Amino acid sequence: GESVGLHLPTLSVQEGDNSIINCAYSNSASDYFIWYKQESGKGPQFIIDIRSNMDKRQGQRVTVLLNKTVKHLSLQIAATQPGDSAVYFCAEIYNQGGKLIFGQGTELSVKP
Amino acid sequence: NAGVTQTPKFRILKIGQSMTLQCTQDMNHNYMYWYRQDPGMGLKLIYYSVGAGITDKGEVPNGYNVSRSTTEDFPLRLELAAPSQTSVYFCASRSTAIGTDTQYFGPGTRLTVL
């Protein structure tokens, strides 16, 4: 079946460095992708999204890259801060009623 | 706007008991969702709704039921609680406004079945 998976379960970076979180998806029909941040004890929080007709989208300190050829998605966080420490999930939507499928998650730890 | 609200925040059930997890949103979103999240895992879709009166199964619907009589409310029903249903449950609603398609999550309900 369709699935969204992540390459690394944990990522540790130094404060101020850039972080890159990767994600692989398997459904070539997916047309919308979202990155979420989840802090301990809270619900997921929207970070940035990208549609399948785009390769790159930038937000504030975050950039999402989409490579449809290899079904790969990445989230880049510039100048990572301690407040960025959280679990990051990628998710995909294929528009059969907007079913949103989540990956397992990557835990980002920022060292001061 | 209060956004997406869920009640209760915590609940302990005995095996075989039933309960309803409440979810309400005040953003007039048509789409609503229920997810469960087991420790260290991602979110699994239980049920979703594309509008009042319309519901459909997600990835893990067994043991649950839903209803959507109004746009605002999307309760999740557990009829015969089992230990395997111990999890954190998140409700979400979805905006499909032009330029953004995202979901807003509630704070979650932590359920333990003993």
PDB file of C-alpha atoms in Angstrom:
ATOM      1  CA  GLY A   1       0.000   0.000   0.000  1.00  0.00           C
ATOM      2  CA  GLU A   2       0.937   3.642  -0.103  1.00  0.00           C
ATOM      3  CA  SER A   3       3.266   4.864   2.576  1.00  0.00           C
ATOM      4  CA  VAL A   4       5.391   7.780   3.523  1.00  0.00           C
ATOM      5  CA  GLY A   5       8.650   6.997   5.246  1.00  0.00           C
ATOM      6  CA  LEU A   6      11.560   8.892   6.677  1.00  0.00           C
ATOM      7  CA  HIS A   7      15.225   8.057   6.258  1.00  0.00           C
ATOM      8  CA  LEU A   8      16.405   8.979   9.752  1.00  0.00           C
ATOM      9  CA  PRO A   9      14.516   8.665  13.023  1.00  0.00           C
ATOM     10  CA  THR A  10      16.768  11.154  14.885  1.00  0.00           C
ATOM     11  CA  LEU A  11      18.857  14.149  13.912  1.00  0.00           C
ATOM     12  CA  SER A  12      21.159  16.133  16.200  1.00  0.00           C
ATOM     13  CA  VAL A  13      22.528  19.500  15.092  1.00  0.00           C
ATOM     14  CA  GLN A  14      24.445  22.364  16.626  1.00  0.00           C
ATOM     15  CA  GLU A  15      22.617  25.607  17.244  1.00  0.00           C
ATOM     16  CA  GLY A  16      23.098  27.909  14.287  1.00  0.00           C
ATOM     17  CA  ASP A  17      23.712  25.120  11.800  1.00  0.00           C
ATOM     18  CA  ASN A  18      21.317  24.239   9.013  1.00  0.00           C
ATOM     19  CA  SER A  19      19.142  21.129   9.386  1.00  0.00           C
ATOM     20  CA  ILE A  20      17.919  18.876   6.615  1.00  0.00           C
ATOM     21  CA  ILE A  21      15.158  16.374   7.260  1.00  0.00           C
ATOM     22  CA  ASN A  22      14.377  13.887   4.514  1.00  0.00           C
ATOM     23  CA  CYS A  23      11.277  11.981   3.543  1.00  0.00           C
ATOM     24  CA  ALA A  24      10.444   9.373   0.913  1.00  0.00           C
ATOM     25  CA  TYR A  25       6.953   8.835  -0.390  1.00  0.00           C
ATOM     26  CA  SER A  26       5.626   5.996  -2.479  1.00  0.00           C
ATOM     27  CA  ASN A  27       2.408   7.254  -4.046  1.00  0.00           C
ATOM     28  CA  SER A  28       3.219   8.905  -7.353  1.00  0.00           C
ATOM     29  CA  ALA A  29      -0.362  10.192  -7.484  1.00  0.00           C
ATOM     30  CA  SER A  30       0.130  12.357  -4.410  1.00  0.00           C
ATOM     31  CA  ASP A  31      -0.272  15.980  -5.349  1.00  0.00           C
ATOM     32  CA  TYR A  32       0.203  17.810  -2.103  1.00  0.00           C
ATOM     33  CA  PHE A  33       2.768  17.519   0.673  1.00  0.00           C
ATOM     34  CA  ILE A  34       2.979  19.071   4.095  1.00  0.00           C
ATOM     35  CA  TRP A  35       5.605  19.296   6.800  1.00  0.00           C
ATOM     36  CA  TYR A  36       4.465  19.365  10.409  1.00  0.00           C
ATOM     37  CA  LYS A  37       6.274  20.102  13.636  1.00  0.00           C
ATOM     38  CA  GLN A  38       5.142  18.372  16.800  1.00  0.00           C
ATOM     39  CA  GLU A  39       6.381  19.430  20.204  1.00  0.00           C
ATOM     40  CA  SER A  40       6.065  17.137  23.171  1.00  0.00           C
ATOM     41  CA  GLY A  41       2.486  16.838  24.401  1.00  0.00           C
ATOM     42  CA  LYS A  42       1.024  18.907  21.589  1.00  0.00           C
ATOM     43  CA  GLY A  43      -0.725  18.315  18.301  1.00  0.00           C
ATOM     44  CA  PRO A  44       1.103  18.685  14.974  1.00  0.00           C
ATOM     45  CA  GLN A  45       1.613  22.216  13.765  1.00  0.00           C
ATOM     46  CA  PHE A  46       1.716  23.156  10.078  1.00  0.00           C
ATOM     47  CA  ILE A  47       5.120  24.396   8.906  1.00  0.00           C
ATOM     48  CA  ILE A  48       5.097  24.532   5.137  1.00  0.00           C
ATOM     49  CA  ASP A  49       3.440  22.860   2.184  1.00  0.00           C
ATOM     50  CA  ILE A  50       4.193  22.246  -1.455  1.00  0.00           C
ATOM     51  CA  ARG A  51       2.147  21.118  -4.420  1.00  0.00           C
ATOM     52  CA  SER A  52       3.358  18.539  -6.902  1.00  0.00           C
ATOM     53  CA  ASN A  53       3.711  21.134  -9.672  1.00  0.00           C
ATOM     54  CA  MET A  54       6.474  22.863  -7.695  1.00  0.00           C
ATOM     55  CA  ASP A  55      10.070  21.870  -6.916  1.00  0.00           C
ATOM     56  CA  LYS A  56      10.793  24.299  -4.125  1.00  0.00           C
ATOM     57  CA  ARG A  57       9.000  26.509  -1.719  1.00  0.00           C
ATOM     58  CA  GLN A  58      10.433  28.847   0.873  1.00  0.00           C
ATOM     59  CA  GLY A  59       9.055  30.101   4.121  1.00  0.00           C
ATOM     60  CA  GLN A  60      10.543  31.867   7.066  1.00  0.00           C
ATOM     61  CA  ARG A  61      13.831  29.991   7.744  1.00  0.00           C
ATOM     62  CA  VAL A  62      12.358  26.868   6.150  1.00  0.00           C
ATOM     63  CA  THR A  63      12.524  25.513   2.641  1.00  0.00           C
ATOM     64  CA  VAL A  64      10.814  22.447   1.240  1.00  0.00           C
ATOM     65  CA  LEU A  65      12.227  20.661  -1.787  1.00  0.00           C
ATOM     66  CA  LEU A  66      10.292  18.146  -3.837  1.00  0.00           C
ATOM     67  CA  ASN A  67      11.915  15.694  -6.226  1.00  0.00           C
ATOM     68  CA  LYS A  68       9.136  13.828  -7.981  1.00  0.00           C
ATOM     69  CA  THR A  69      11.541  11.747 -10.044  1.00  0.00           C
ATOM     70  CA  VAL A  70      12.768   9.892  -6.962  1.00  0.00           C
ATOM     71  CA  LYS A  71       9.708  10.612  -4.794  1.00  0.00           C
ATOM     72  CA  HIS A  72      11.694  12.512  -2.238  1.00  0.00           C
ATOM     73  CA  LEU A  73      10.807  15.427  -0.014  1.00  0.00           C
ATOM     74  CA  SER A  74      13.098  17.410   2.253  1.00  0.00           C
ATOM     75  CA  LEU A  75      12.742  20.137   4.841  1.00  0.00           C
ATOM     76  CA  GLN A  76      15.600  22.540   5.333  1.00  0.00           C
ATOM     77  CA  ILE A  77      15.756  24.684   8.447  1.00  0.00           C
ATOM     78  CA  ALA A  78      18.225  27.540   8.360  1.00  0.00           C
ATOM     79  CA  ALA A  79      20.130  28.669  11.447  1.00  0.00           C
ATOM     80  CA  THR A  80      18.541  26.019  13.640  1.00  0.00           C
ATOM     81  CA  GLN A  81      17.516  27.226  17.091  1.00  0.00           C
ATOM     82  CA  PRO A  82      16.792  25.362  20.338  1.00  0.00           C
ATOM     83  CA  GLY A  83      13.100  26.116  19.796  1.00  0.00           C
ATOM     84  CA  ASP A  84      13.231  24.023  16.641  1.00  0.00           C
ATOM     85  CA  SER A  85      13.742  20.874  18.712  1.00  0.00           C
ATOM     86  CA  ALA A  86      10.704  18.691  18.008  1.00  0.00           C
ATOM     87  CA  VAL A  87       9.528  15.764  15.930  1.00  0.00           C
ATOM     88  CA  TYR A  88       8.995  16.598  12.282  1.00  0.00           C
ATOM     89  CA  PHE A  89       6.538  14.704  10.113  1.00  0.00           C
ATOM     90  CA  CYS A  90       6.043  14.777   6.402  1.00  0.00           C
ATOM     91  CA  ALA A  91       2.634  13.946   5.061  1.00  0.00           C
ATOM     92  CA  GLU A  92       1.049  13.504   1.679  1.00  0.00           C
ATOM     93  CA  ILE A  93      -2.407  14.042   0.313  1.00  0.00           C
ATOM     94  CA  TYR A  94      -3.789  12.334  -2.731  1.00  0.00           C
ATOM     95  CA  ASN A  95      -7.116  13.841  -3.424  1.00  0.00           C
ATOM     96  CA  GLN A  96      -9.441  10.987  -2.769  1.00  0.00           C
ATOM     97  CA  GLY A  97     -11.393  12.981  -0.252  1.00  0.00           C
ATOM     98  CA  GLY A  98      -8.247  14.592   1.068  1.00  0.00           C
ATOM     99  CA  LYS A  99      -6.886  11.630   2.972  1.00  0.00           C
ATOM    100  CA  LEU A 100      -3.662  12.770   4.629  1.00  0.00           C
ATOM    101  CA  ILE A 101      -1.056  10.065   5.276  1.00  0.00           C
ATOM    102  CA  PHE A 102       1.759  10.680   7.751  1.00  0.00           C
ATOM    103  CA  GLY A 103       5.287   9.331   7.891  1.00  0.00           C
ATOM    104  CA  GLN A 104       6.901   8.009  11.076  1.00  0.00           C
ATOM    105  CA  GLY A 105       8.696  11.225  12.038  1.00  0.00           C
ATOM    106  CA  THR A 106      12.221  12.520  12.666  1.00  0.00           C
ATOM    107  CA  GLU A 107      13.209  13.841  16.058  1.00  0.00           C
ATOM    108  CA  LEU A 108      15.364  16.946  15.741  1.00  0.00           C
ATOM    109  CA  SER A 109      17.589  17.801  18.692  1.00  0.00           C
ATOM    110  CA  VAL A 110      19.405  21.127  18.742  1.00  0.00           C
ATOM    111  CA  LYS A 111      22.529  21.363  20.883  1.00  0.00           C
ATOM    112  CA  PRO A 112      23.389  24.792  22.315  1.00  0.00           C
TER     113      PRO A 112
ATOM    114  CA  ASN B   1     -11.677  31.548  16.989  1.00  0.00           C
ATOM    115  CA  ALA B   2     -11.083  28.717  19.407  1.00  0.00           C
ATOM    116  CA  GLY B   3      -9.886  26.528  16.534  1.00  0.00           C
ATOM    117  CA  VAL B   4     -10.185  22.793  17.120  1.00  0.00           C
ATOM    118  CA  THR B   5     -11.151  21.739  20.621  1.00  0.00           C
ATOM    119  CA  GLN B   6     -11.167  18.221  22.034  1.00  0.00           C
ATOM    120  CA  THR B   7     -12.590  16.765  25.221  1.00  0.00           C
ATOM    121  CA  PRO B   8     -11.638  15.107  27.446  1.00  0.00           C
ATOM    122  CA  LYS B   9      -7.873  15.697  27.682  1.00  0.00           C
ATOM    123  CA  PHE B  10      -7.280  12.441  29.521  1.00  0.00           C
ATOM    124  CA  ARG B  11      -9.327   9.316  30.131  1.00  0.00           C
ATOM    125  CA  ILE B  12      -8.789   5.874  31.600  1.00  0.00           C
ATOM    126  CA  LEU B  13     -11.168   3.118  30.517  1.00  0.00           C
ATOM    127  CA  LYS B  14     -11.585  -0.467  31.546  1.00  0.00           C
ATOM    128  CA  ILE B  15     -11.654  -3.160  28.874  1.00  0.00           C
ATOM    129  CA  GLY B  16     -15.099  -3.373  27.332  1.00  0.00           C
ATOM    130  CA  GLN B  17     -16.233   0.104  28.334  1.00  0.00           C
ATOM    131  CA  SER B  18     -17.373   2.615  25.762  1.00  0.00           C
ATOM    132  CA  MET B  19     -16.846   6.325  25.388  1.00  0.00           C
ATOM    133  CA  THR B  20     -17.129   9.227  22.973  1.00  0.00           C
ATOM    134  CA  LEU B  21     -14.279  11.575  22.202  1.00  0.00           C
ATOM    135  CA  GLN B  22     -15.618  14.997  21.356  1.00  0.00           C
ATOM    136  CA  CYS B  23     -14.228  17.304  18.666  1.00  0.00           C
ATOM    137  CA  THR B  24     -15.493  20.734  17.681  1.00  0.00           C
ATOM    138  CA  GLN B  25     -14.187  23.335  15.278  1.00  0.00           C
ATOM    139  CA  ASP B  26     -15.413  26.890  14.794  1.00  0.00           C
ATOM    140  CA  MET B  27     -13.687  27.661  11.503  1.00  0.00           C
ATOM    141  CA  ASN B  28     -16.501  26.371   9.272  1.00  0.00           C
ATOM    142  CA  HIS B  29     -14.193  23.787   7.714  1.00  0.00           C
ATOM    143  CA  ASN B  30     -15.866  21.062   5.720  1.00  0.00           C
ATOM    144  CA  TYR B  31     -13.185  18.445   6.235  1.00  0.00           C
ATOM    145  CA  MET B  32     -12.591  16.849   9.613  1.00  0.00           C
ATOM    146  CA  TYR B  33     -10.355  13.979  10.656  1.00  0.00           C
ATOM    147  CA  TRP B  34      -9.566  11.634  13.523  1.00  0.00           C
ATOM    148  CA  TYR B  35      -6.057  10.288  14.013  1.00  0.00           C
ATOM    149  CA  ARG B  36      -4.402   8.134  16.609  1.00  0.00           C
ATOM    150  CA  GLN B  37      -0.758   8.389  17.548  1.00  0.00           C
ATOM    151  CA  ASP B  38       1.038   5.604  19.340  1.00  0.00           C
ATOM    152  CA  PRO B  39       4.294   6.375  21.231  1.00  0.00           C
ATOM    153  CA  GLY B  40       7.186   7.177  18.914  1.00  0.00           C
ATOM    154  CA  MET B  41       5.022   6.759  15.849  1.00  0.00           C
ATOM    155  CA  GLY B  42       3.324   8.882  13.266  1.00  0.00           C
ATOM    156  CA  LEU B  43      -0.364   9.600  13.018  1.00  0.00           C
ATOM    157  CA  LYS B  44      -2.717   6.995  11.636  1.00  0.00           C
ATOM    158  CA  LEU B  45      -5.996   8.114  10.084  1.00  0.00           C
ATOM    159  CA  ILE B  46      -9.030   6.479  11.710  1.00  0.00           C
ATOM    160  CA  TYR B  47     -11.985   8.194  10.018  1.00  0.00           C
ATOM    161  CA  TYR B  48     -12.586  11.364   8.119  1.00  0.00           C
ATOM    162  CA  SER B  49     -15.479  13.474   6.878  1.00  0.00           C
ATOM    163  CA  VAL B  50     -15.781  15.761   3.892  1.00  0.00           C
ATOM    164  CA  GLY B  51     -18.918  17.440   5.161  1.00  0.00           C
ATOM    165  CA  ALA B  52     -21.979  17.074   7.354  1.00  0.00           C
ATOM    166  CA  GLY B  53     -23.609  13.698   6.827  1.00  0.00           C
ATOM    167  CA  ILE B  54     -20.595  12.204   5.030  1.00  0.00           C
ATOM    168  CA  THR B  55     -17.951  10.019   6.667  1.00  0.00           C
ATOM    169  CA  ASP B  56     -15.407   7.509   5.409  1.00  0.00           C
ATOM    170  CA  LYS B  57     -12.867   5.060   6.772  1.00  0.00           C
ATOM    171  CA  GLY B  58      -9.205   5.850   7.065  1.00  0.00           C
ATOM    172  CA  GLU B  59      -6.260   3.501   7.618  1.00  0.00           C
ATOM    173  CA  VAL B  60      -7.289   2.028  11.002  1.00  0.00           C
ATOM    174  CA  PRO B  61     -11.101   2.247  11.435  1.00  0.00           C
ATOM    175  CA  ASN B  62     -11.735  -1.042  13.258  1.00  0.00           C
ATOM    176  CA  GLY B  63     -13.141  -0.577  16.743  1.00  0.00           C
ATOM    177  CA  TYR B  64     -14.319   2.974  16.104  1.00  0.00           C
ATOM    178  CA  ASN B  65     -17.356   4.781  14.777  1.00  0.00           C
ATOM    179  CA  VAL B  66     -18.033   8.377  13.838  1.00  0.00           C
ATOM    180  CA  SER B  67     -20.905  10.651  12.946  1.00  0.00           C
ATOM    181  CA  ARG B  68     -21.077  14.112  11.432  1.00  0.00           C
ATOM    182  CA  SER B  69     -24.483  15.661  11.990  1.00  0.00           C
ATOM    183  CA  THR B  70     -23.177  19.249  11.910  1.00  0.00           C
ATOM    184  CA  THR B  71     -20.255  21.049  10.295  1.00  0.00           C
ATOM    185  CA  GLU B  72     -18.800  21.885  13.710  1.00  0.00           C
ATOM    186  CA  ASP B  73     -18.818  18.513  15.473  1.00  0.00           C
ATOM    187  CA  PHE B  74     -17.159  15.204  14.668  1.00  0.00           C
ATOM    188  CA  PRO B  75     -17.352  12.801  17.637  1.00  0.00           C
ATOM    189  CA  LEU B  76     -15.415   9.528  17.717  1.00  0.00           C
ATOM    190  CA  ARG B  77     -17.039   6.551  19.429  1.00  0.00           C
ATOM    191  CA  LEU B  78     -15.279   3.580  21.002  1.00  0.00           C
ATOM    192  CA  GLU B  79     -17.847   0.852  21.681  1.00  0.00           C
ATOM    193  CA  LEU B  80     -15.809  -1.908  23.348  1.00  0.00           C
ATOM    194  CA  ALA B  81     -12.517  -0.503  24.531  1.00  0.00           C
ATOM    195  CA  ALA B  82      -9.445  -2.726  24.138  1.00  0.00           C
ATOM    196  CA  PRO B  83      -5.863  -2.239  25.382  1.00  0.00           C
ATOM    197  CA  SER B  84      -4.772  -1.842  21.748  1.00  0.00           C
ATOM    198  CA  GLN B  85      -6.747   1.404  21.673  1.00  0.00           C
ATOM    199  CA  THR B  86      -4.471   2.994  24.243  1.00  0.00           C
ATOM    200  CA  SER B  87      -3.129   5.972  22.332  1.00  0.00           C
ATOM    201  CA  VAL B  88      -3.296   9.723  21.889  1.00  0.00           C
ATOM    202  CA  TYR B  89      -6.176  10.786  19.675  1.00  0.00           C
ATOM    203  CA  PHE B  90      -6.035  13.924  17.578  1.00  0.00           C
ATOM    204  CA  CYS B  91      -8.889  15.591  15.790  1.00  0.00           C
ATOM    205  CA  ALA B  92      -8.209  17.943  12.900  1.00  0.00           C
ATOM    206  CA  SER B  93     -10.124  20.153  10.523  1.00  0.00           C
ATOM    207  CA  ARG B  94      -9.045  21.220   7.097  1.00  0.00           C
ATOM    208  CA  SER B  95      -9.024  24.447   5.196  1.00  0.00           C
ATOM    209  CA  THR B  96      -8.963  24.297   1.407  1.00  0.00           C
ATOM    210  CA  ALA B  97      -8.757  28.023   0.905  1.00  0.00           C
ATOM    211  CA  ILE B  98      -7.041  29.100  -2.307  1.00  0.00           C
ATOM    212  CA  GLY B  99      -3.278  29.073  -1.876  1.00  0.00           C
ATOM    213  CA  THR B 100      -3.255  26.950   1.243  1.00  0.00           C
ATOM    214  CA  ASP B 101      -4.471  23.492   2.007  1.00  0.00           C
ATOM    215  CA  THR B 102      -3.687  22.616   5.573  1.00  0.00           C
ATOM    216  CA  GLN B 103      -5.057  21.001   8.659  1.00  0.00           C
ATOM    217  CA  TYR B 104      -5.499  22.416  12.128  1.00  0.00           C
ATOM    218  CA  PHE B 105      -5.069  19.956  14.959  1.00  0.00           C
ATOM    219  CA  GLY B 106      -6.659  19.855  18.358  1.00  0.00           C
ATOM    220  CA  PRO B 107      -4.595  19.356  21.534  1.00  0.00           C
ATOM    221  CA  GLY B 108      -5.321  15.636  21.713  1.00  0.00           C
ATOM    222  CA  THR B 109      -7.005  13.177  24.053  1.00  0.00           C
ATOM    223  CA  ARG B 110      -4.774  10.739  25.898  1.00  0.00           C
ATOM    224  CA  LEU B 111      -6.662   7.460  26.346  1.00  0.00           C
ATOM    225  CA  THR B 112      -5.523   4.506  28.424  1.00  0.00           C
ATOM    226  CA  VAL B 113      -7.411   1.207  28.369  1.00  0.00           C
ATOM    227  CA  LEU B 114      -6.654  -1.139  31.253  1.00  0.00           C
TER     228      LEU B 114
END
